[in-house]
GROMACS .gro file of C-alpha atoms in nm:
model
  310
    1MET     CA    1  -2.023  -0.252   2.731
    2THR     CA    2  -1.786  -0.045   2.865
    3ALA     CA    3  -1.897   0.355   2.976
    4ILE     CA    4  -1.647   0.460   2.621
    5LEU     CA    5  -1.878   0.260   2.388
    6PRO     CA    6  -2.185   0.548   2.366
    7ALA     CA    7  -1.905   0.808   2.248
    8LEU     CA    8  -1.681   0.564   2.083
    9THR     CA    9  -2.025   0.489   1.824
   10ALA     CA   10  -2.088   0.825   1.858
   11LYS     CA   11  -1.758   0.950   1.650
   12ALA     CA   12  -1.715   0.721   1.437
   13ARG     CA   13  -2.085   0.757   1.340
   14HIS     CA   14  -1.949   1.116   1.300
   15THR     CA   15  -1.627   1.094   1.060
   16ALA     CA   16  -1.821   0.842   0.842
   17HIS     CA   17  -2.077   1.056   0.792
   18ARG     CA   18  -2.172   1.407   0.828
   19THR     CA   19  -2.526   1.372   0.784
   20PRO     CA   20  -2.769   1.129   0.905
   21CYS     CA   21  -2.749   0.796   0.698
   22ALA     CA   22  -2.864   0.416   0.674
   23CYS     CA   23  -2.523   0.213   0.714
   24ALA     CA   24  -2.615  -0.125   0.905
   25PRO     CA   25  -2.564  -0.079   1.301
   26GLU     CA   26  -2.227  -0.056   1.379
   27ALA     CA   27  -2.033  -0.315   1.538
   28VAL     CA   28  -1.813  -0.342   1.847
   29LEU     CA   29  -1.499  -0.482   1.712
   30ALA     CA   30  -1.294  -0.528   2.041
   31ASP     CA   31  -1.306  -0.391   2.331
   32ARG     CA   32  -1.070  -0.459   2.574
   33ASP     CA   33  -0.868  -0.291   2.882
   34ASP     CA   34  -0.619  -0.174   2.583
   35ALA     CA   35  -0.859  -0.094   2.296
   36THR     CA   36  -1.221   0.012   2.223
   37VAL     CA   37  -1.280  -0.052   1.851
   38VAL     CA   38  -1.660   0.031   1.693
   39ARG     CA   39  -1.708   0.012   1.271
   40HIS     CA   40  -1.983   0.288   1.121
   41GLY     CA   41  -1.975   0.232   0.730
   42ASP     CA   42  -1.637   0.223   0.597
   43THR     CA   43  -1.506   0.389   0.938
   44VAL     CA   44  -1.297   0.226   1.194
   45ALA     CA   45  -1.242   0.418   1.572
   46LYS     CA   46  -0.996   0.303   1.781
   47ALA     CA   47  -0.987   0.448   2.148
   48HIS     CA   48  -0.652   0.360   2.223
   49ALA     CA   49  -0.530   0.233   2.578
   50HIS     CA   50  -0.514   0.498   2.900
   51GLY     CA   51  -0.235   0.668   2.952
   52THR     CA   52  -0.137   0.644   2.581
   53ASP     CA   53   0.164   0.871   2.583
   54PRO     CA   54  -0.027   1.185   2.289
   55ALA     CA   55   0.347   1.232   2.147
   56GLU     CA   56   0.425   0.856   2.069
   57LEU     CA   57   0.118   0.834   1.893
   58ALA     CA   58   0.158   1.100   1.689
   59ALA     CA   59   0.482   1.010   1.593
   60ARG     CA   60   0.327   0.679   1.503
   61LEU     CA   61   0.086   0.802   1.309
   62ASN     CA   62   0.329   1.003   1.116
   63VAL     CA   63   0.492   0.688   1.001
   64ALA     CA   64   0.198   0.473   0.926
   65ALA     CA   65   0.066   0.792   0.744
   66ALA     CA   66   0.440   0.738   0.500
   67LEU     CA   67   0.440   0.399   0.481
   68ARG     CA   68   0.063   0.352   0.362
   69GLY     CA   69   0.155   0.068   0.088
   70THR     CA   70   0.313  -0.110   0.430
   71LEU     CA   71   0.104   0.014   0.749
   72LEU     CA   72  -0.304   0.100   0.694
   73PRO     CA   73  -0.260   0.487   0.709
   74PRO     CA   74  -0.474   0.669   0.904
   75LEU     CA   75  -0.776   0.856   0.822
   76SER     CA   76  -0.653   1.179   1.042
   77GLU     CA   77  -0.301   1.224   1.159
   78THR     CA   78  -0.424   1.397   1.484
   79ALA     CA   79  -0.593   1.174   1.745
   80VAL     CA   80  -0.858   1.327   1.939
   81PRO     CA   81  -0.962   1.273   2.289
   82LEU     CA   82  -1.254   1.148   2.427
   83HIS     CA   83  -1.385   1.030   2.763
   84GLY     CA   84  -0.960   1.009   2.938
   85ARG     CA   85  -0.912   0.823   2.644
   86LEU     CA   86  -0.705   0.905   2.246
   87VAL     CA   87  -0.881   0.805   1.974
   88THR     CA   88  -0.779   0.808   1.618
   89PHE     CA   89  -1.011   0.694   1.281
   90TRP     CA   90  -0.898   0.417   1.003
   91PRO     CA   91  -1.098   0.298   0.667
   92HIS     CA   92  -1.233  -0.030   0.729
   93GLY     CA   93  -1.010  -0.305   0.590
   94THR     CA   94  -1.133  -0.697   0.637
   95PRO     CA   95  -0.904  -0.945   0.792
   96VAL     CA   96  -0.777  -1.256   0.832
   97ASP     CA   97  -0.997  -1.510   0.837
   98ARG     CA   98  -0.982  -1.758   1.141
   99ASP     CA   99  -1.216  -1.981   0.958
  100ASP     CA  100  -0.948  -2.067   0.658
  101PRO     CA  101  -0.596  -2.132   0.827
  102ASP     CA  102  -0.516  -2.219   0.469
  103ALA     CA  103  -0.642  -1.918   0.378
  104ALA     CA  104  -0.386  -1.696   0.586
  105PRO     CA  105  -0.146  -1.453   0.431
  106TRP     CA  106   0.174  -1.602   0.565
  107GLU     CA  107   0.352  -1.512   0.205
  108ALA     CA  108   0.187  -1.152   0.274
  109ALA     CA  109   0.259  -1.066   0.643
  110ALA     CA  110   0.625  -1.194   0.608
  111THR     CA  111   0.707  -0.972   0.280
  112LEU     CA  112   0.493  -0.607   0.448
  113LEU     CA  113   0.740  -0.677   0.702
  114ALA     CA  114   1.017  -0.699   0.528
  115ARG     CA  115   0.949  -0.356   0.347
  116LEU     CA  116   0.923  -0.250   0.718
  117HIS     CA  117   1.205  -0.369   0.887
  118SER     CA  118   1.431  -0.224   0.576
  119THR     CA  119   1.306   0.080   0.662
  120PRO     CA  120   1.542   0.322   0.690
  121PRO     CA  121   1.506   0.499   1.070
  122ALA     CA  122   1.633   0.799   0.965
  123GLU     CA  123   1.457   0.819   0.637
  124LEU     CA  124   1.049   0.820   0.847
  125PRO     CA  125   0.916   1.143   0.889
  126HIS     CA  126   0.906   1.194   1.283
  127PRO     CA  127   1.140   0.995   1.527
  128LEU     CA  128   1.034   0.723   1.691
  129PRO     CA  129   0.997   0.514   1.974
  130ASP     CA  130   1.156   0.177   2.098
  131MET     CA  131   0.869  -0.042   2.013
  132ARG     CA  132   0.668  -0.160   2.279
  133GLY     CA  133   0.690  -0.525   2.256
  134PRO     CA  134   0.953  -0.644   2.579
  135ALA     CA  135   0.744  -0.415   2.764
  136LYS     CA  136   0.419  -0.613   2.662
  137ALA     CA  137   0.600  -0.888   2.759
  138ALA     CA  138   0.724  -0.802   3.083
  139ARG     CA  139   0.368  -0.672   3.195
  140ALA     CA  140   0.235  -1.013   3.073
  141MET     CA  141   0.475  -1.157   3.377
  142ARG     CA  142   0.344  -0.876   3.549
  143ARG     CA  143  -0.035  -0.976   3.511
  144MET     CA  144   0.043  -1.344   3.541
  145ARG     CA  145   0.215  -1.249   3.905
  146ASP     CA  146  -0.080  -1.050   4.014
  147ALA     CA  147  -0.338  -1.320   3.913
  148GLY     CA  148  -0.215  -1.520   4.224
  149PRO     CA  149  -0.068  -1.863   4.301
  150HIS     CA  150  -0.058  -2.124   3.927
  151PRO     CA  151   0.091  -2.416   3.935
  152ALA     CA  152   0.203  -2.312   3.615
  153SER     CA  153   0.399  -2.021   3.687
  154ALA     CA  154   0.714  -2.182   3.841
  155PRO     CA  155   0.847  -2.330   3.512
  156VAL     CA  156   0.676  -2.009   3.277
  157GLU     CA  157   0.895  -1.778   3.638
  158ARG     CA  158   1.187  -2.067   3.496
  159ALA     CA  159   1.173  -1.968   3.189
  160TRP     CA  160   1.188  -1.576   3.196
  161ALA     CA  161   1.477  -1.536   3.388
  162THR     CA  162   1.705  -1.692   3.138
  163LEU     CA  163   1.627  -1.404   2.888
  164PRO     CA  164   1.817  -1.142   2.841
  165ALA     CA  165   1.740  -0.773   3.000
  166TRP     CA  166   1.616  -0.602   2.691
  167ALA     CA  167   1.399  -0.927   2.654
  168ARG     CA  168   1.256  -0.834   2.976
  169ALA     CA  169   1.186  -0.423   2.874
  170GLU     CA  170   1.481  -0.391   3.133
  171ALA     CA  171   1.775  -0.203   2.891
  172PRO     CA  172   1.782  -0.131   2.540
  173ALA     CA  173   1.776  -0.327   2.270
  174PRO     CA  174   2.075  -0.446   2.053
  175ALA     CA  175   2.169  -0.237   1.809
  176PRO     CA  176   2.102  -0.151   1.526
  177LYS     CA  177   1.750  -0.062   1.630
  178LEU     CA  178   1.528  -0.091   1.356
  179LEU     CA  179   1.183  -0.042   1.234
  180CYS     CA  180   0.963  -0.320   1.411
  181HIS     CA  181   0.539  -0.344   1.423
  182GLY     CA  182   0.629  -0.520   1.804
  183ASP     CA  183   0.323  -0.710   1.805
  184LEU     CA  184   0.295  -0.898   1.457
  185HIS     CA  185   0.006  -1.228   1.425
  186LEU     CA  186  -0.185  -1.229   1.103
  187GLY     CA  187  -0.473  -1.043   1.318
  188GLN     CA  188  -0.277  -0.737   1.254
  189LEU     CA  189  -0.349  -0.713   0.876
  190VAL     CA  190  -0.653  -0.672   0.636
  191ARG     CA  191  -0.716  -0.626   0.300
  192THR     CA  192  -0.779  -0.328   0.131
  193ARG     CA  193  -1.070  -0.231  -0.165
  194GLU     CA  194  -0.857  -0.291  -0.366
  195GLY     CA  195  -0.715  -0.643  -0.202
  196ARG     CA  196  -0.322  -0.512  -0.118
  197TRP     CA  197  -0.307  -0.705   0.189
  198LEU     CA  198  -0.203  -0.430   0.501
  199LEU     CA  199  -0.081  -0.451   0.848
  200ILE     CA  200  -0.275  -0.289   1.087
  201ASP     CA  201  -0.163  -0.174   1.483
  202ILE     CA  202   0.068   0.176   1.541
  203ASP     CA  203   0.058   0.090   1.905
  204ASP     CA  204   0.421  -0.106   1.958
  205LEU     CA  205   0.569   0.077   1.644
  206GLY     CA  206   0.905   0.153   1.672
  207LEU     CA  207   1.271   0.099   1.641
  208GLY     CA  208   1.386  -0.270   1.786
  209ASP     CA  209   1.539  -0.603   1.761
  210PRO     CA  210   1.320  -0.744   1.390
  211ALA     CA  211   1.408  -1.074   1.553
  212TRP     CA  212   1.091  -0.961   1.810
  213ASP     CA  213   0.795  -0.964   1.520
  214LEU     CA  214   0.884  -1.284   1.341
  215ALA     CA  215   0.916  -1.438   1.748
  216ARG     CA  216   0.510  -1.499   1.742
  217PRO     CA  217   0.525  -1.781   1.502
  218ALA     CA  218   0.838  -1.900   1.530
  219ALA     CA  219   0.773  -1.970   1.871
  220TRP     CA  220   0.354  -2.114   1.764
  221PHE     CA  221   0.637  -2.347   1.568
  222ALA     CA  222   0.817  -2.458   1.853
  223CYS     CA  223   0.524  -2.527   2.039
  224GLY     CA  224   0.419  -2.751   1.797
  225LEU     CA  225   0.121  -2.481   1.730
  226LEU     CA  226   0.245  -2.422   1.328
  227ALA     CA  227   0.287  -2.679   1.125
  228PRO     CA  228   0.618  -2.677   0.968
  229GLU     CA  229   0.484  -2.583   0.607
  230GLU     CA  230   0.308  -2.272   0.709
  231TRP     CA  231   0.640  -2.195   0.862
  232THR     CA  232   0.870  -2.270   0.574
  233ARG     CA  233   0.596  -2.035   0.362
  234PHE     CA  234   0.671  -1.778   0.578
  235LEU     CA  235   1.080  -1.733   0.606
  236THR     CA  236   1.062  -1.818   0.259
  237ALA     CA  237   0.891  -1.482   0.217
  238TYR     CA  238   1.059  -1.319   0.484
  239ARG     CA  239   1.358  -1.362   0.302
  240GLN     CA  240   1.327  -1.351  -0.105
  241ALA     CA  241   1.214  -1.010   0.039
  242ARG     CA  242   1.579  -0.938   0.192
  243GLY     CA  243   1.431  -0.866   0.525
  244PRO     CA  244   1.737  -0.849   0.753
  245ALA     CA  245   1.627  -1.004   1.067
  246LEU     CA  246   1.732  -1.319   0.925
  247PRO     CA  247   2.116  -1.409   0.760
  248ALA     CA  248   2.171  -1.267   0.417
  249ASP     CA  249   2.314  -1.573   0.328
  250GLY     CA  250   2.050  -1.847   0.394
  251GLY     CA  251   2.172  -1.947   0.667
  252ASP     CA  252   1.987  -2.162   1.067
  253PRO     CA  253   1.747  -1.860   1.146
  254TRP     CA  254   1.700  -1.956   1.539
  255PRO     CA  255   2.078  -1.760   1.698
  256ALA     CA  256   1.832  -1.479   1.529
  257LEU     CA  257   1.515  -1.609   1.691
  258ASP     CA  258   1.557  -1.758   1.966
  259VAL     CA  259   1.565  -1.484   2.227
  260ALA     CA  260   1.309  -1.349   2.143
  261ALA     CA  261   1.058  -1.687   2.038
  262ARG     CA  262   1.158  -1.719   2.421
  263ALA     CA  263   1.024  -1.435   2.527
  264LEU     CA  264   0.670  -1.429   2.319
  265THR     CA  265   0.671  -1.778   2.444
  266ALA     CA  266   0.759  -1.670   2.825
  267GLN     CA  267   0.488  -1.369   2.745
  268THR     CA  268   0.209  -1.641   2.616
  269ALA     CA  269   0.238  -1.868   2.895
  270ALA     CA  270   0.170  -1.561   3.117
  271VAL     CA  271  -0.165  -1.481   2.977
  272ALA     CA  272  -0.276  -1.823   2.965
  273VAL     CA  273  -0.205  -1.820   3.361
  274ALA     CA  274  -0.353  -1.532   3.432
  275LYS     CA  275  -0.679  -1.616   3.279
  276SER     CA  276  -0.715  -1.965   3.390
  277VAL     CA  277  -0.657  -1.772   3.749
  278LYS     CA  278  -0.952  -1.510   3.663
  279GLU     CA  279  -1.174  -1.805   3.560
  280ASN     CA  280  -1.092  -2.058   3.725
  281ARG     CA  281  -1.084  -2.265   3.498
  282PRO     CA  282  -0.820  -2.582   3.385
  283LEU     CA  283  -0.538  -2.417   3.101
  284ASP     CA  284  -0.653  -2.554   2.800
  285GLU     CA  285  -0.463  -2.800   2.573
  286ILE     CA  286  -0.285  -2.500   2.334
  287GLU     CA  287  -0.209  -2.248   2.645
  288GLN     CA  288  -0.080  -2.589   2.811
  289ALA     CA  289   0.111  -2.651   2.521
  290VAL     CA  290   0.277  -2.340   2.545
  291VAL     CA  291   0.391  -2.394   2.983
  292ASP     CA  292   0.537  -2.757   2.847
  293ALA     CA  293   0.727  -2.546   2.641
  294CYS     CA  294   0.826  -2.311   2.911
  295GLU     CA  295   0.869  -2.583   3.105
  296ARG     CA  296   1.130  -2.697   2.804
  297MET     CA  297   1.333  -2.355   2.836
  298ALA     CA  298   1.384  -2.354   3.143
  299ALA     CA  299   1.558  -2.687   3.191
  300LEU     CA  300   1.836  -2.631   2.881
  301PRO     CA  301   2.158  -2.733   3.056
  302PRO     CA  302   2.404  -2.416   3.099
  303GLU     CA  303   2.621  -2.465   2.842
  304LEU     CA  304   2.341  -2.542   2.595
  305ALA     CA  305   2.165  -2.209   2.721
  306PRO     CA  306   2.160  -1.940   2.494
  307ALA     CA  307   2.416  -1.663   2.622
  308VAL     CA  308   2.181  -1.375   2.763
  309THR     CA  309   2.396  -1.149   2.826
  310LYS     CA  310   2.354  -0.878   2.652
   0.00000   0.00000   0.00000
Protein backbone atom coordinates (compact mmCIF):
# COMPACT_ATOMS: atom_id res chain seq x y z
CA MET A 1 0.00 0.00 0.00
CA THR A 2 1.44 3.35 -1.02
CA ALA A 3 1.73 6.26 1.42
CA ILE A 4 -0.93 8.31 -0.35
CA LEU A 5 -3.69 5.70 -0.02
CA PRO A 6 -4.93 6.59 3.51
CA ALA A 7 -5.06 10.30 2.69
CA LEU A 8 -6.71 9.68 -0.68
CA THR A 9 -9.28 7.40 0.96
CA ALA A 10 -10.14 10.13 3.45
CA LYS A 11 -10.48 12.64 0.61
CA ALA A 12 -12.83 10.35 -1.29
CA ARG A 13 -14.95 9.80 1.80
CA HIS A 14 -15.10 13.52 2.58
CA THR A 15 -16.01 14.41 -0.99
CA ALA A 16 -18.74 11.78 -1.15
CA HIS A 17 -20.26 12.83 2.20
CA ARG A 18 -19.80 15.75 4.51
CA THR A 19 -21.10 13.64 7.40
CA PRO A 20 -20.46 10.04 8.54
CA CYS A 21 -22.07 7.43 6.33
CA ALA A 22 -22.94 3.75 6.22
CA CYS A 23 -21.38 3.06 2.82
CA ALA A 24 -19.40 -0.08 2.13
CA PRO A 25 -15.65 0.21 2.81
CA GLU A 26 -13.59 2.10 0.30
CA ALA A 27 -12.32 0.16 -2.70
CA VAL A 28 -8.85 0.65 -4.17
CA LEU A 29 -9.41 0.58 -7.93
CA ALA A 30 -5.77 1.17 -8.91
CA ASP A 31 -2.47 1.72 -7.17
CA ARG A 32 0.26 2.28 -9.73
CA ASP A 33 3.10 4.71 -10.20
CA ASP A 34 1.05 6.72 -12.70
CA ALA A 35 -2.24 6.71 -10.77
CA THR A 36 -3.81 5.80 -7.45
CA VAL A 37 -7.61 5.51 -7.57
CA VAL A 38 -10.02 5.01 -4.66
CA ARG A 39 -13.81 4.71 -4.67
CA HIS A 40 -16.15 5.65 -1.84
CA GLY A 41 -19.83 5.23 -2.60
CA ASP A 42 -20.50 6.95 -5.91
CA THR A 43 -17.35 9.08 -5.73
CA VAL A 44 -13.98 8.17 -7.23
CA ALA A 45 -10.81 10.03 -6.20
CA LYS A 46 -7.78 9.83 -8.47
CA ALA A 47 -4.25 10.85 -7.49
CA HIS A 48 -2.43 11.62 -10.72
CA ALA A 49 1.20 10.81 -11.36
CA HIS A 50 4.00 12.77 -9.71
CA GLY A 51 5.04 15.65 -11.94
CA THR A 52 1.62 16.10 -13.56
CA ASP A 53 1.49 19.62 -15.02
CA PRO A 54 -1.23 21.57 -13.15
CA ALA A 55 -2.09 23.81 -16.10
CA GLU A 56 -2.35 20.90 -18.53
CA LEU A 57 -4.50 18.91 -16.09
CA ALA A 58 -6.76 21.94 -15.59
CA ALA A 59 -7.18 22.27 -19.35
CA ARG A 60 -8.07 18.61 -19.68
CA LEU A 61 -10.59 18.86 -16.83
CA ASN A 62 -12.24 21.83 -18.58
CA VAL A 63 -12.59 19.83 -21.77
CA ALA A 64 -13.96 16.77 -19.96
CA ALA A 65 -16.57 18.95 -18.27
CA ALA A 66 -17.58 20.45 -21.62
CA LEU A 67 -17.76 17.16 -23.56
CA ARG A 68 -19.96 15.36 -21.06
CA GLY A 69 -21.71 13.31 -23.72
CA THR A 70 -18.38 11.79 -24.75
CA LEU A 71 -16.10 12.03 -21.71
CA LEU A 72 -17.08 11.31 -18.11
CA PRO A 73 -17.37 14.79 -16.56
CA PRO A 74 -15.45 15.47 -13.33
CA LEU A 75 -17.30 16.31 -10.13
CA SER A 76 -15.06 19.38 -9.90
CA GLU A 77 -12.91 21.14 -12.48
CA THR A 78 -10.33 21.91 -9.80
CA ALA A 79 -7.58 19.48 -8.84
CA VAL A 80 -6.61 19.31 -5.15
CA PRO A 81 -2.97 18.91 -4.03
CA LEU A 82 -2.35 15.95 -1.70
CA HIS A 83 1.03 14.53 -0.62
CA GLY A 84 2.74 16.03 -3.64
CA ARG A 85 0.11 14.69 -6.06
CA LEU A 86 -2.84 16.32 -7.80
CA VAL A 87 -6.20 14.71 -7.00
CA THR A 88 -9.38 14.87 -9.08
CA PHE A 89 -12.89 13.62 -8.29
CA TRP A 90 -15.26 11.72 -10.57
CA PRO A 91 -18.65 9.98 -10.49
CA HIS A 92 -18.41 6.22 -10.34
CA GLY A 93 -19.25 4.23 -13.45
CA THR A 94 -19.42 0.51 -14.14
CA PRO A 95 -16.37 -0.73 -16.06
CA VAL A 96 -16.31 -3.20 -18.92
CA ASP A 97 -16.69 -6.78 -17.70
CA ARG A 98 -13.36 -8.45 -18.45
CA ASP A 99 -14.91 -11.88 -17.86
CA ASP A 100 -17.47 -11.40 -20.63
CA PRO A 101 -15.55 -10.56 -23.82
CA ASP A 102 -18.61 -11.16 -25.97
CA ALA A 103 -20.25 -8.15 -24.31
CA ALA A 104 -17.30 -5.82 -25.01
CA PRO A 105 -18.72 -2.46 -26.16
CA TRP A 106 -16.68 -2.13 -29.36
CA GLU A 107 -19.42 -0.14 -31.10
CA ALA A 108 -19.72 2.28 -28.19
CA ALA A 109 -15.95 2.74 -28.02
CA ALA A 110 -15.71 3.44 -31.74
CA THR A 111 -18.66 5.85 -31.74
CA LEU A 112 -17.31 7.79 -28.77
CA LEU A 113 -13.91 8.02 -30.43
CA ALA A 114 -15.42 9.28 -33.68
CA ARG A 115 -17.34 11.91 -31.74
CA LEU A 116 -14.21 12.95 -29.84
CA HIS A 117 -12.11 13.14 -33.00
CA SER A 118 -14.78 15.19 -34.77
CA THR A 119 -14.82 17.90 -32.09
CA PRO A 120 -13.27 21.02 -33.66
CA PRO A 121 -10.21 21.99 -31.58
CA ALA A 122 -11.11 25.66 -32.04
CA GLU A 123 -14.38 25.05 -30.18
CA LEU A 124 -12.76 23.55 -27.07
CA PRO A 125 -13.16 25.62 -23.88
CA HIS A 126 -9.41 25.59 -23.32
CA PRO A 127 -6.38 24.99 -25.58
CA LEU A 128 -4.86 21.54 -25.13
CA PRO A 129 -1.27 20.28 -25.40
CA ASP A 130 -0.32 17.40 -27.68
CA MET A 131 -1.83 14.06 -26.72
CA ARG A 132 0.65 11.93 -24.77
CA GLY A 133 0.37 8.65 -26.69
CA PRO A 134 3.80 8.86 -28.37
CA ALA A 135 5.37 10.08 -25.11
CA LYS A 136 4.01 7.01 -23.31
CA ALA A 137 5.41 4.75 -26.01
CA ALA A 138 8.84 6.38 -25.64
CA ARG A 139 8.60 5.99 -21.86
CA ALA A 140 7.87 2.28 -22.29
CA MET A 141 11.04 1.94 -24.35
CA ARG A 142 13.08 3.67 -21.64
CA ARG A 143 11.50 1.38 -19.06
CA MET A 144 12.61 -1.67 -21.05
CA ARG A 145 16.14 -0.35 -21.40
CA ASP A 146 16.37 0.50 -17.72
CA ALA A 147 15.14 -2.97 -16.73
CA GLY A 148 18.27 -4.65 -18.03
CA PRO A 149 19.20 -7.12 -20.80
CA HIS A 150 16.65 -9.53 -22.26
CA PRO A 151 16.75 -11.58 -25.47
CA ALA A 152 13.50 -9.98 -26.68
CA SER A 153 14.81 -6.41 -26.35
CA ALA A 154 16.63 -6.52 -29.70
CA PRO A 155 13.57 -7.09 -31.95
CA VAL A 156 11.60 -4.49 -30.00
CA GLU A 157 14.41 -1.97 -30.52
CA ARG A 158 14.58 -2.79 -34.23
CA ALA A 159 10.82 -2.38 -34.61
CA TRP A 160 10.98 0.94 -32.73
CA ALA A 161 13.71 2.17 -35.07
CA THR A 162 11.41 1.75 -38.09
CA LEU A 163 8.98 4.36 -36.77
CA PRO A 164 8.87 8.02 -37.78
CA ALA A 165 10.09 10.64 -35.33
CA TRP A 166 6.60 11.79 -34.33
CA ALA A 167 5.59 8.27 -33.24
CA ARG A 168 8.71 8.13 -31.04
CA ALA A 169 7.82 11.50 -29.43
CA GLU A 170 10.82 13.11 -31.12
CA ALA A 171 8.81 15.50 -33.32
CA PRO A 172 5.28 16.96 -33.49
CA ALA A 173 2.57 14.78 -34.97
CA PRO A 174 1.69 15.46 -38.60
CA ALA A 175 -1.11 17.92 -39.28
CA PRO A 176 -4.00 18.20 -38.96
CA LYS A 177 -4.02 17.71 -35.21
CA LEU A 178 -7.38 16.56 -33.90
CA LEU A 179 -8.73 15.92 -30.41
CA CYS A 180 -7.54 12.49 -29.24
CA HIS A 181 -7.93 10.36 -26.12
CA GLY A 182 -4.32 9.20 -26.29
CA ASP A 183 -4.63 5.85 -24.47
CA LEU A 184 -7.71 4.06 -25.73
CA HIS A 185 -8.52 0.54 -24.58
CA LEU A 186 -11.69 -1.04 -23.20
CA GLY A 187 -10.62 -0.24 -19.64
CA GLN A 188 -11.16 3.42 -20.53
CA LEU A 189 -14.94 3.06 -20.77
CA VAL A 190 -17.51 3.07 -18.00
CA ARG A 191 -21.29 2.79 -18.05
CA THR A 192 -23.19 5.48 -16.16
CA ARG A 193 -26.30 4.94 -14.05
CA GLU A 194 -28.32 6.04 -17.07
CA GLY A 195 -26.80 3.22 -19.11
CA ARG A 196 -24.55 5.35 -21.34
CA TRP A 197 -20.96 4.44 -22.10
CA LEU A 198 -18.45 7.28 -21.65
CA LEU A 199 -14.69 7.57 -21.99
CA ILE A 200 -12.59 8.06 -18.85
CA ASP A 201 -8.95 8.90 -18.04
CA ILE A 202 -8.02 12.31 -19.41
CA ASP A 203 -4.30 12.18 -18.57
CA ASP A 204 -3.30 11.71 -22.20
CA LEU A 205 -6.07 13.81 -23.77
CA GLY A 206 -4.76 16.27 -26.33
CA LEU A 207 -4.23 17.13 -29.98
CA GLY A 208 -2.59 14.74 -32.43
CA ASP A 209 -3.14 12.02 -35.00
CA PRO A 210 -6.53 10.35 -34.30
CA ALA A 211 -5.19 7.09 -35.74
CA TRP A 212 -3.40 6.65 -32.40
CA ASP A 213 -6.72 5.97 -30.68
CA LEU A 214 -7.47 3.13 -33.10
CA ALA A 215 -3.95 1.76 -32.87
CA ARG A 216 -4.26 -0.59 -29.91
CA PRO A 217 -7.18 -2.64 -31.29
CA ALA A 218 -5.47 -2.52 -34.70
CA ALA A 219 -2.27 -3.89 -33.16
CA TRP A 220 -4.17 -6.57 -31.25
CA PHE A 221 -5.88 -7.64 -34.47
CA ALA A 222 -2.56 -7.73 -36.35
CA CYS A 223 -1.01 -9.81 -33.55
CA GLY A 224 -3.90 -12.28 -33.56
CA LEU A 225 -5.11 -11.15 -30.12
CA LEU A 226 -8.38 -9.58 -31.31
CA ALA A 227 -10.90 -11.66 -33.25
CA PRO A 228 -11.60 -10.48 -36.82
CA GLU A 229 -15.30 -10.07 -36.09
CA GLU A 230 -14.58 -7.75 -33.14
CA TRP A 231 -12.15 -5.70 -35.22
CA THR A 232 -14.78 -5.45 -37.96
CA ARG A 233 -17.41 -4.30 -35.45
CA PHE A 234 -15.08 -1.60 -34.18
CA LEU A 235 -14.06 -0.37 -37.65
CA THR A 236 -17.63 -0.43 -38.97
CA ALA A 237 -18.98 1.58 -36.05
CA TYR A 238 -16.18 4.16 -36.35
CA ARG A 239 -16.86 4.60 -40.05
CA GLN A 240 -20.62 4.80 -39.55
CA ALA A 241 -20.00 7.62 -37.05
CA ARG A 242 -17.85 9.37 -39.67
CA GLY A 243 -14.65 9.20 -37.66
CA PRO A 244 -11.93 11.27 -39.39
CA ALA A 245 -9.03 8.87 -38.72
CA LEU A 246 -10.11 6.57 -41.59
CA PRO A 247 -10.73 7.24 -45.30
CA ALA A 248 -14.22 8.58 -45.85
CA ASP A 249 -14.61 6.41 -48.95
CA GLY A 250 -14.40 3.20 -46.95
CA GLY A 251 -11.03 2.26 -48.40
CA ASP A 252 -8.22 0.24 -46.85
CA PRO A 253 -7.73 1.46 -43.23
CA TRP A 254 -4.14 0.23 -42.86
CA PRO A 255 -2.27 3.07 -44.58
CA ALA A 256 -3.84 5.41 -42.00
CA LEU A 257 -3.33 3.09 -39.02
CA ASP A 258 0.00 1.41 -39.78
CA VAL A 259 2.46 3.74 -38.03
CA ALA A 260 0.41 4.12 -34.85
CA ALA A 261 -0.34 0.38 -34.71
CA ARG A 262 3.34 -0.45 -35.03
CA ALA A 263 4.19 2.08 -32.29
CA LEU A 264 1.61 0.55 -29.94
CA THR A 265 2.95 -2.92 -30.72
CA ALA A 266 6.48 -1.83 -29.79
CA GLN A 267 5.18 -0.08 -26.67
CA THR A 268 3.26 -3.16 -25.52
CA ALA A 269 6.23 -5.41 -26.18
CA ALA A 270 8.58 -3.07 -24.31
CA VAL A 271 6.35 -3.11 -21.23
CA ALA A 272 6.13 -6.91 -21.43
CA VAL A 273 9.89 -7.29 -21.60
CA ALA A 274 10.41 -4.88 -18.69
CA LYS A 275 7.95 -6.85 -16.56
CA SER A 276 9.59 -10.12 -17.53
CA VAL A 277 12.98 -8.86 -16.37
CA LYS A 278 11.63 -7.34 -13.15
CA GLU A 279 9.67 -10.46 -12.21
CA ASN A 280 12.41 -12.85 -13.38
CA ARG A 281 10.04 -14.94 -15.47
CA PRO A 282 9.67 -15.89 -19.13
CA LEU A 283 7.30 -14.03 -21.42
CA ASP A 284 3.79 -15.43 -21.37
CA GLU A 285 1.95 -16.44 -24.54
CA ILE A 286 0.37 -13.05 -25.19
CA GLU A 287 3.60 -11.16 -24.48
CA GLN A 288 5.51 -13.46 -26.81
CA ALA A 289 2.93 -12.85 -29.56
CA VAL A 290 3.57 -9.11 -29.35
CA VAL A 291 7.35 -9.58 -29.39
CA ASP A 292 6.95 -11.89 -32.41
CA ALA A 293 5.03 -9.10 -34.14
CA CYS A 294 8.00 -6.80 -33.50
CA GLU A 295 10.23 -9.41 -35.15
CA ARG A 296 8.02 -9.33 -38.24
CA MET A 297 7.92 -5.53 -38.28
CA ALA A 298 11.69 -5.29 -38.08
CA ALA A 299 12.18 -7.95 -40.77
CA LEU A 300 10.27 -6.10 -43.50
CA PRO A 301 12.56 -5.35 -46.45
CA PRO A 302 12.99 -1.61 -47.17
CA GLU A 303 10.82 -1.75 -50.30
CA LEU A 304 7.87 -3.09 -48.25
CA ALA A 305 8.35 -1.02 -45.08
CA PRO A 306 6.09 2.02 -44.82
CA ALA A 307 7.76 5.41 -45.18
CA VAL A 308 9.01 6.78 -41.87
CA THR A 309 10.20 10.21 -42.94
CA LYS A 310 7.50 12.33 -41.34
